[in-house]
Tab-separated table of C-alpha atoms in Angstrom:
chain	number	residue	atom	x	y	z
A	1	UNK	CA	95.702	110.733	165.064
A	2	UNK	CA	95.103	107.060	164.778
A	3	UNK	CA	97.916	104.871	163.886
A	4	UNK	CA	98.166	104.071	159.808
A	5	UNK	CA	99.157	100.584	158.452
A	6	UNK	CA	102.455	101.141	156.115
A	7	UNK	CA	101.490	98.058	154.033
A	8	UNK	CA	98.126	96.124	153.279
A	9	UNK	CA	97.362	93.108	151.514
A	10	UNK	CA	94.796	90.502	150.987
A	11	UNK	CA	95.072	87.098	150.821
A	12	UNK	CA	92.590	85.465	148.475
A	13	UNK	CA	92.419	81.795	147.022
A	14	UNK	CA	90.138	78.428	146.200
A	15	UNK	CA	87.650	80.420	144.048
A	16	UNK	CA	87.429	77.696	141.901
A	17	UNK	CA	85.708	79.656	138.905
A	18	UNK	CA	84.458	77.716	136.438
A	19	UNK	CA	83.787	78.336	132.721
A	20	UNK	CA	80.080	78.149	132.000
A	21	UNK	CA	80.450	75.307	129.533
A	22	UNK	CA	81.717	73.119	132.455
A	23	UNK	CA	79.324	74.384	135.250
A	24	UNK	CA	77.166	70.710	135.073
A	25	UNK	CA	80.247	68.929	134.194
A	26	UNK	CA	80.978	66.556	137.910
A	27	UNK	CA	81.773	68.233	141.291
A	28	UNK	CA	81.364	72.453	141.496
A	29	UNK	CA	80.524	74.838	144.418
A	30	UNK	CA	77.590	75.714	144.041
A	31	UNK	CA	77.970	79.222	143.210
A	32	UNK	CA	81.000	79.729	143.087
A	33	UNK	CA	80.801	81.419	140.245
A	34	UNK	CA	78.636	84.569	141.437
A	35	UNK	CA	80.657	84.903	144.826
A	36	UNK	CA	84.171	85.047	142.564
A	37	UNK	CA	82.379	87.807	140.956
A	38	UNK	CA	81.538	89.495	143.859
A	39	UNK	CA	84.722	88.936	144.933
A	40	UNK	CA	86.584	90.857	142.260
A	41	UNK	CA	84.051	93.749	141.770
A	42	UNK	CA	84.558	94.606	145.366
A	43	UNK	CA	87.943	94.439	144.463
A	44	UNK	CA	87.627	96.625	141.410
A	45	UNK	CA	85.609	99.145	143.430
A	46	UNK	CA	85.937	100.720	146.614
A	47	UNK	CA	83.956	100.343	149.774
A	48	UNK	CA	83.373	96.838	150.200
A	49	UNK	CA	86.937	95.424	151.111
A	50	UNK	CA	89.063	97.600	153.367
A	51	UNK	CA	91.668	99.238	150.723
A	52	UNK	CA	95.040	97.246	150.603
A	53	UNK	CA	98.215	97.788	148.038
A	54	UNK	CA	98.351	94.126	146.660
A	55	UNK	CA	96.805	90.945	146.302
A	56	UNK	CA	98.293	87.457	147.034
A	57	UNK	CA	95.928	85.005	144.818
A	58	UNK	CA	97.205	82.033	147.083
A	59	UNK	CA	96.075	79.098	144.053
A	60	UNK	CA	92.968	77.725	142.116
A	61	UNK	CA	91.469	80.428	141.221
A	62	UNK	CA	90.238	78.213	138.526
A	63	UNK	CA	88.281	75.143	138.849
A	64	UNK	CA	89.658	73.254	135.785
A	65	UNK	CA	89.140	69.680	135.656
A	66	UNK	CA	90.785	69.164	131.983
A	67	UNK	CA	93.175	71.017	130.335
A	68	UNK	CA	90.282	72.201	127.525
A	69	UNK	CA	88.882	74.185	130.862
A	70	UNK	CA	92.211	74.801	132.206
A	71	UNK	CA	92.633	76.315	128.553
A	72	UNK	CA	89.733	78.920	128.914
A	73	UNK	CA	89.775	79.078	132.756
A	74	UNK	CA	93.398	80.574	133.380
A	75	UNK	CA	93.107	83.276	130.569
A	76	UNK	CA	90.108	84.513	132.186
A	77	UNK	CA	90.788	84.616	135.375
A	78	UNK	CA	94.410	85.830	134.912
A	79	UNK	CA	92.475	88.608	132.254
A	80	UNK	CA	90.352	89.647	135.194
A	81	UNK	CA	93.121	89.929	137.801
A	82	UNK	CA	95.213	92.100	135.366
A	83	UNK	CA	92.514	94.542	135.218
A	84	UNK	CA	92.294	95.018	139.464
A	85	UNK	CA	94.065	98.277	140.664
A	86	UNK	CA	96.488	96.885	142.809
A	87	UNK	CA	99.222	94.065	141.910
A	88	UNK	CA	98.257	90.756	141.688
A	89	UNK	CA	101.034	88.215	143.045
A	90	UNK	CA	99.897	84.601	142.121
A	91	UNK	CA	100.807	80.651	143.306
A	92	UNK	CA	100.139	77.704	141.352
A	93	UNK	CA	97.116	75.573	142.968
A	94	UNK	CA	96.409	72.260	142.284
A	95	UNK	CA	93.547	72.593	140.398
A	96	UNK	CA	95.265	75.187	137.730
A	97	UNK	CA	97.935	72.316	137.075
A	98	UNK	CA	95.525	68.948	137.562
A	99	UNK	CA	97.782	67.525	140.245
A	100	UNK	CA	101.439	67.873	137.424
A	101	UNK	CA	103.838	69.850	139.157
A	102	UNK	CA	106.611	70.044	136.557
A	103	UNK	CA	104.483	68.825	133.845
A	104	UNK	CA	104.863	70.982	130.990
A	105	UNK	CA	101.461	70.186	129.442
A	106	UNK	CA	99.693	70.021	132.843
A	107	UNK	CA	101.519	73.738	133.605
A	108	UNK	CA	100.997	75.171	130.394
A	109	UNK	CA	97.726	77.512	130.430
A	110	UNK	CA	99.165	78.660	134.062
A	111	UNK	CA	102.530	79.920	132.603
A	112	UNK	CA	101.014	80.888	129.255
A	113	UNK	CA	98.263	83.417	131.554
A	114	UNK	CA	100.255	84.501	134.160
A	115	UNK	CA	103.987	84.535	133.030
A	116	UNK	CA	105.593	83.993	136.450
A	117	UNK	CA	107.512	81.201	137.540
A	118	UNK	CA	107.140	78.417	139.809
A	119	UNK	CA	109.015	79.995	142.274
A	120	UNK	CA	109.703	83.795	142.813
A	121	UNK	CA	109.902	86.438	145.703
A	122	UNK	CA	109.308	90.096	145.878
A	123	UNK	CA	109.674	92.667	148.619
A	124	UNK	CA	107.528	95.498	150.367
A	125	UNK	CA	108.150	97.738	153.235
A	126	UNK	CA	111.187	95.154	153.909
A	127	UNK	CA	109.384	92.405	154.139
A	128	UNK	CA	110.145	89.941	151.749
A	129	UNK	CA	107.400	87.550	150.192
A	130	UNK	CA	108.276	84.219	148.860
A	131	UNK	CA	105.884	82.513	146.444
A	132	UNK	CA	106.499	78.722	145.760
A	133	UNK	CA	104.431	75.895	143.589
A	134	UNK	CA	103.749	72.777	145.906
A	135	UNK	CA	100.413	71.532	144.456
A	136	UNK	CA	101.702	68.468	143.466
A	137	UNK	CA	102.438	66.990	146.610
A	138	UNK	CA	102.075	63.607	147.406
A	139	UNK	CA	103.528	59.956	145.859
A	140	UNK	CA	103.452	61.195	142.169
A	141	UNK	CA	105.894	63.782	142.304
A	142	UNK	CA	108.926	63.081	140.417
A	143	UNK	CA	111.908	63.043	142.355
A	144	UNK	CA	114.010	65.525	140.025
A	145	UNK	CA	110.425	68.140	140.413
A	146	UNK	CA	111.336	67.080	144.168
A	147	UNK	CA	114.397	68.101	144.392
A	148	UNK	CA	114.184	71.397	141.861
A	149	UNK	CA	111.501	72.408	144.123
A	150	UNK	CA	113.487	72.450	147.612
A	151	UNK	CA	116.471	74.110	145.843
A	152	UNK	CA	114.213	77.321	144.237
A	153	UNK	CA	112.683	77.002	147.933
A	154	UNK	CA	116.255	77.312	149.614
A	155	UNK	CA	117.688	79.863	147.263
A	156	UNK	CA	114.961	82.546	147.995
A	157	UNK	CA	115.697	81.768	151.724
A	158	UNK	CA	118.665	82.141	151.007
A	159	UNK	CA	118.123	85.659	149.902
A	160	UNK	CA	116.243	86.984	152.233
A	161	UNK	CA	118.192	85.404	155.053
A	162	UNK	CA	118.214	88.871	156.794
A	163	UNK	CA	114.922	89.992	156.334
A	164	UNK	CA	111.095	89.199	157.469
A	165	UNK	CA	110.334	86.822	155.450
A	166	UNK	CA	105.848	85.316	154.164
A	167	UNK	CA	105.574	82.197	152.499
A	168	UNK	CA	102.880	81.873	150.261
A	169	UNK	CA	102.294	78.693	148.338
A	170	UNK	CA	98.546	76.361	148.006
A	171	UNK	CA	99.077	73.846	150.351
A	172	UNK	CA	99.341	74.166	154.310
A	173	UNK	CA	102.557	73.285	155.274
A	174	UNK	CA	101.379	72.665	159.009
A	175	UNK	CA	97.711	71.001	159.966
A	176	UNK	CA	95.400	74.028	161.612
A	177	UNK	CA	93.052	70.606	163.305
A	178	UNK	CA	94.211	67.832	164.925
A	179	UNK	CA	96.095	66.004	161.704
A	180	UNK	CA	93.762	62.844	162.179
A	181	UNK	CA	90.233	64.141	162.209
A	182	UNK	CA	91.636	66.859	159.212
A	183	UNK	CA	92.690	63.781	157.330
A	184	UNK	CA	89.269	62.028	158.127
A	185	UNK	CA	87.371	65.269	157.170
A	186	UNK	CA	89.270	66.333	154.617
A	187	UNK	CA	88.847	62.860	152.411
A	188	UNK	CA	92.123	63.785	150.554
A	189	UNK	CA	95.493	62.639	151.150
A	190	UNK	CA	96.890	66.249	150.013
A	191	UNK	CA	94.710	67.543	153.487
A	192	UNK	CA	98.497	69.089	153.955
A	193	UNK	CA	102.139	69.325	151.975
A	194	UNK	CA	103.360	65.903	152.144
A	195	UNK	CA	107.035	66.311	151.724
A	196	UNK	CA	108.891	67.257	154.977
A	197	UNK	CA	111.800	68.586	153.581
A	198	UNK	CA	110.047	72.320	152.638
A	199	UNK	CA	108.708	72.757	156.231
A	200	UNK	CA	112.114	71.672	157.876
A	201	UNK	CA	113.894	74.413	155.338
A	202	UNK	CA	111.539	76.958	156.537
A	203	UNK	CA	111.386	76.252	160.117
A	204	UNK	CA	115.233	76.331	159.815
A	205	UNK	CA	114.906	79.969	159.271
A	206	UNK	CA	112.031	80.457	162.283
A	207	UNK	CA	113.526	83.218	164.000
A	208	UNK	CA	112.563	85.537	160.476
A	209	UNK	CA	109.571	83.646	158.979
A	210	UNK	CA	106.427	85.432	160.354
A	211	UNK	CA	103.676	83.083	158.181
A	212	UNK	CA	103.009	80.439	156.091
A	213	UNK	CA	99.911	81.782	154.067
A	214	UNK	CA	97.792	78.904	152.260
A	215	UNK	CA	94.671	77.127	151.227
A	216	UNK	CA	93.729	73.971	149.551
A	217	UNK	CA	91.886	72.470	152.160
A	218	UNK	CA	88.657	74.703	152.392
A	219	UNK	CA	88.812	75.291	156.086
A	220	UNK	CA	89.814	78.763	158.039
A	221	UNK	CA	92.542	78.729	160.472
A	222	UNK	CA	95.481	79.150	162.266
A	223	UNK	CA	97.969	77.419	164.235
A	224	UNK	CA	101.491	78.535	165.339
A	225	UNK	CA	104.924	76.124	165.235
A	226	UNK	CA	108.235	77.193	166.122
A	227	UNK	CA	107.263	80.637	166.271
A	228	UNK	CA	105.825	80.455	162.703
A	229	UNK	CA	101.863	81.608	162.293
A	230	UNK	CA	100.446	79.110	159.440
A	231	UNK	CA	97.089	80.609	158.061
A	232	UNK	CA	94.538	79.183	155.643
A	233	UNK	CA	91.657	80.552	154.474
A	234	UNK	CA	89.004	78.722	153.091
A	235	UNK	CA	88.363	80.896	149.899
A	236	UNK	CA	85.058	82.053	148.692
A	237	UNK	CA	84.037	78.843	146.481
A	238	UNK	CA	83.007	76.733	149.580
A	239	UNK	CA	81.513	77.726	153.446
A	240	UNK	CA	82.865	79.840	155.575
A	241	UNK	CA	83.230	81.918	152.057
A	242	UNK	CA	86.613	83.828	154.115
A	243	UNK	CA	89.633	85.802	152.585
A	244	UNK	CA	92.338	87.517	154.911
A	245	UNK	CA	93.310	90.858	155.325
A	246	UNK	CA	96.606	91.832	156.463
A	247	UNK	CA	97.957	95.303	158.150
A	248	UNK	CA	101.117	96.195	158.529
A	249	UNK	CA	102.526	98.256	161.305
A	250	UNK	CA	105.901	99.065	162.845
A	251	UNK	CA	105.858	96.203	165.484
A	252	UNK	CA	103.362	94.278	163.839
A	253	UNK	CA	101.035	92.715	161.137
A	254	UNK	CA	97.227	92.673	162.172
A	255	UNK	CA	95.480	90.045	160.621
A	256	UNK	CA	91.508	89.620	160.155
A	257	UNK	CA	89.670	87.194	158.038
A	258	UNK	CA	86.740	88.611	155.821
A	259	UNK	CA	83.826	86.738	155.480
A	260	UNK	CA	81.915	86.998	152.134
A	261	UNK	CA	78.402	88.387	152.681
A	262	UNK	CA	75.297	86.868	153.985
A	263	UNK	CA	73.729	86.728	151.177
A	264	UNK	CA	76.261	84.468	148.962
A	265	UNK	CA	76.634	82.032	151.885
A	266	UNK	CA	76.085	78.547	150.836
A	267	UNK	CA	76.086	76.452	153.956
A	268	UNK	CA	76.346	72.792	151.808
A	269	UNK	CA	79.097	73.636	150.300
A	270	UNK	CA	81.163	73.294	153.129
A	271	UNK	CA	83.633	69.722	152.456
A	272	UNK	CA	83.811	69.076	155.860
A	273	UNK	CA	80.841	68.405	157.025
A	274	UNK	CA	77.154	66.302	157.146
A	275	UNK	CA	76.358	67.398	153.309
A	276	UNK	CA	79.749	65.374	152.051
A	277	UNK	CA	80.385	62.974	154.833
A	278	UNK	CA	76.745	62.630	156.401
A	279	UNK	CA	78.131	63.395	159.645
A	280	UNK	CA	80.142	66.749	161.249
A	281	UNK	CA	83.923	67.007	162.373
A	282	UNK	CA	85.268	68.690	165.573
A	283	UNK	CA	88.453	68.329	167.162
A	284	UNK	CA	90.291	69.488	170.417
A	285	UNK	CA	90.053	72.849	170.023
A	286	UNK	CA	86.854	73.292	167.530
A	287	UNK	CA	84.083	71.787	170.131
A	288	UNK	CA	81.539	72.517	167.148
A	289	UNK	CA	81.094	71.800	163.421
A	290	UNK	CA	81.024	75.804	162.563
A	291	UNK	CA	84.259	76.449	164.655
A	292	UNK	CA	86.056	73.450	163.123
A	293	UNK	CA	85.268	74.795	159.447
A	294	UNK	CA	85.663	78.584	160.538
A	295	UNK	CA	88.001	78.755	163.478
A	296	UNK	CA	87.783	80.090	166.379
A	297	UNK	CA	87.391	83.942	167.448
A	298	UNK	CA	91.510	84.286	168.226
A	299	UNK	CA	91.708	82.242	164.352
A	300	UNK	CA	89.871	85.013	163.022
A	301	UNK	CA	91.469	88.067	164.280
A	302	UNK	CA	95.292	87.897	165.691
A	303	UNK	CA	98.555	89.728	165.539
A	304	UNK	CA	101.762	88.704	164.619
A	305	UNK	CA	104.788	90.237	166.079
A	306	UNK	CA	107.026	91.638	163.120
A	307	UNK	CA	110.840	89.896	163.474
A	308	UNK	CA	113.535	91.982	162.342
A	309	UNK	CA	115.089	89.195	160.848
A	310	UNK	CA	118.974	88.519	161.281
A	311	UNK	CA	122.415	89.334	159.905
């Protein structure tokens, strides 16, 4: 008898779906609308997506561009996700809140669609999952949203002190490519989470936090620090078109990115390459321009060893 996973889940995020009265309104993925589609029918249906218990929807979901789309965007997509067969555990990305972490206004069609908070946890199988909003990274976040952040942050590690602890939230904490060329390729200065205070808080608890699951920056990989496996998938909106699966065994979580099919590939939507910058990125350890968007073969399919956690 072959061994059986005791948990499965699937990390999906950036599908960037846009209401159809906004699809020639500035910058879209070019069809991202059909593969987020795809993406939940599979989801809805079996036999295209290995079968998993829950869904982490790691942020924008929703394109959204002004809180009129916002406004029709989050009530569809959070309409559509209700309707799945397994639970749906969302974060906040920065395109569902334009940027306004702890903006009312700015968070308003979020809370209003999906009624969680900011910052929440749950548990399965003893592993405990910790959700938290950092989309607003970067110079204007207000010190007080700041400092409420790292405290909800602190008190769920807190919590789960003695337990095996994922961290899901939009933004990589930790850069998967040499930090300079990711900077230069991704054109953004939110390329990763820009306040070193949440990384130092969860490295401080290394010895139980197995991953740091994100997106944001339309690239697939994986690098470990301090013991910690930081993964980001690209999400279906833009090439590779990649969500993750995760399987959970005794002694250890098995992890393998999906790749949308063939057929809804769209090579120039890819940010990181010659169709946005007119030239192709590589780094150290991505010698090509389809490995540095992708990742490499060990990026793809890994293992992390389940901690026990401490107490």
């Amino acid at each position: 008898m072959s061994e059986q996973p005791r948990l499965r889940f699937l990390q999906i995020n950036d599908l960037h779906f846009r209401d159809f009265r906004h699809e020639r309104e500035g910058h879209s993925f070019n069809g991202a609308n059909g593969r987020a589609g795809w993406l939940l029918e599979a989801l809805r249906k079996p036999g295209r997506l290995p079968p998993v218990d829950f869904v982490l929807a790691v942020g924008d979901m929703v394109h959204g561009g002004s809180l009129e789309a916002l406004g029709r965007e989050c009530p569809t997509m959070a309409a559509a996700l209700k309707e799945l067969p397994m639970e749906v555990f969302p974060a906040i990305g920065n395109h569902e809140i334009k940027q306004a972490e702890g903006d009312p206004e700015g968070e308003r069609s979020f809370r209003e669609a999906y009624g969680v908070p900011d910052h929440y946890s749950f548990e399965r199988e003893g592993i405990a999952f910790i959700v938290f909003n950092n989309a607003g990274t970067g110079d204007n976040l207000l010190p007080s949203v700041r400092k409420k952040r790292s405290a909800n942050l602190q008190r769920l590690l807190d919590r789960h002190r003695n337990q095996p602890k994922i961290i899901a939230c939009h933004l990589p904490l930790a850069c998967v490519r040499d930090e300079s060329v990711l900077a230069a390729s991704m054109d953004h200065y939110s390329y990763k989470c820009l306040e070193p205070e949440i990384l130092e808080a969860i490295e401080s608890e290394a010895d139980s936090v197995l991953a740091v699951l994100s997106g944001h920056i339309h690239i697939t990989g994986c690098t470990v620090q301090k013991g910690i496996h930081h993964l980001v998938a690209s999400g279906p909106a833009s090439f590779p078109h990649d969500i993750i699966h995760f399987a959970v065994f005794d002694d250890r979580i098995d992890v393998e990115v999906i790749q949308l099919p063939s057929d809804l590939w769209q090579p120039d939507t890819s940010l990181h390459g010659a169709a946005r910058h007119g030239r192709d990125f590589t780094d150290r350890r991505h010698p090509t321009a389809l490995t540095y968007i992708q990742g490499n073969p060990d990026e793809r399919r890994l293992s992390i060893p389940l901690k026990r956690g401490h107490g």
